Each structure stands twice: as structure tokens, then as C-alpha cells.
């Protein structure tokens, strides 16, 4: 009976054991691979995790730090390039919207003057009734309004993208600056401790 119980327990827990073994066999992400393929946040996380320890400090390889700096600078440049392109697009859209607003205002002025004229009108040499003329003009106004609405929508969308890009750029710059400052402080502390240890060793050797 006990043997049967042991067999049932073994069968019940075997999937859990196999799953744990499979998870252990998954390849770990190396710092070099992370610096080549992952995003900036993941790179920071992997570098911090993979860095050595000295007492309560983290010792980062200079090659990793230099690569991380280069990747961060590249990311900042990419964001700045996208931000510049977005700003240029916004400027063009603003100019287009201004021209459309001017055209719409002129059309409205023409429409107002037409309503005061005689019932029989001529448009680019084509005779038509006042009602037909008004219908055509309102169709033009409606088309211009739709066109204006489209560009206003595009402008707002581009502005939202610009705000997000600026926020991402500021966060990346702040994160990089904070990491660089902390890394420099850790390196200075380690160097001071090493220098103190060297001085102690020299002093001990001199006293012998």
C-alpha cells in the first residue's frame, strides 16, 4: 500500500520536476548579448545583475560601461532625430492648416457676396441658378472643412508623438546620467579603498 502511495506521489510531482529542469536549462542572457540585442532598460538591468561585487559595491567592466554608454547615446540621437523630423512635419502641417483657413475664409466671403446678387449667375462662364451656385459653394466649403479637420487631426497626433518622444528622451538622459554618476562614485570609492589597502601594505612592509 505504501509503495502504491509513493508511486502516485512520484507521478503527481514528475511534471513539476521536469518543468523545473527545463527552466534551469534555459540559456541565460549574457551581458554581451544584451548589449547587442536588448533595449536600454534591459541592458542596464543585465549589466547591474552581471557585474561583480566588491563589499557593498558593484564593479562594472569598463568595456560593458563603454558599450552601454554608446548604446544610450545612439538611442538619444535616434530620439532626437525622430523629434526633429516630427517638429518639421508639424511646421509643414501648421503652414498647410493656415493656408486652408485662409482659403476657407475667402470662400465664406465669396459665398456671402453671392447671396446678395441676382438669382441668375455665371460661374467661370457657366450660367446657373442661385440655388445651384449656393449648393456648389457649400460643397466646396464642406470639402475644405473636411480637409482642414483631417490636418488638424494629423497635427494633434504628431504633437502627441512629439510629447512622448520628448518624455522618453528626458527619461533616457536622466537614467543614463544617474547611472553614470553612480558608476563613477562606485569606481572612485573602490579606487580609494584599493589605494588605502596599498598604503597599508607598504606601511606594513616598511615596518618589518
PDB file of C-alpha atoms in Angstrom, residues 8 21 23 29 42 53 63 105 120 124 131 154 176 188:
ATOM      1  CA  UNK A   8       1.247   8.033  -7.065  1.00  0.00           C
ATOM      2  CA  UNK A  21      14.647  21.102 -15.007  1.00  0.00           C
ATOM      3  CA  UNK A  23      13.599  26.119 -16.808  1.00  0.00           C
ATOM      4  CA  UNK A  29      21.117  36.211 -21.227  1.00  0.00           C
ATOM      5  CA  UNK A  42      17.171  45.589 -20.235  1.00  0.00           C
ATOM      6  CA  UNK A  53      30.670  42.660  -6.288  1.00  0.00           C
ATOM      7  CA  UNK A  63      34.021  47.551 -21.844  1.00  0.00           C
ATOM      8  CA  UNK A 105     -12.268  82.455 -45.034  1.00  0.00           C
ATOM      9  CA  UNK A 120     -29.209  84.200 -62.341  1.00  0.00           C
ATOM     10  CA  UNK A 124     -16.458  80.514 -64.870  1.00  0.00           C
ATOM     11  CA  UNK A 131     -29.632  77.766 -55.724  1.00  0.00           C
ATOM     12  CA  UNK A 154      -2.821  64.869 -38.009  1.00  0.00           C
ATOM     13  CA  UNK A 176      21.909  57.459 -18.137  1.00  0.00           C
ATOM     14  CA  UNK A 188      36.042  56.296  -7.014  1.00  0.00           C
TER      15      UNK A 188
END
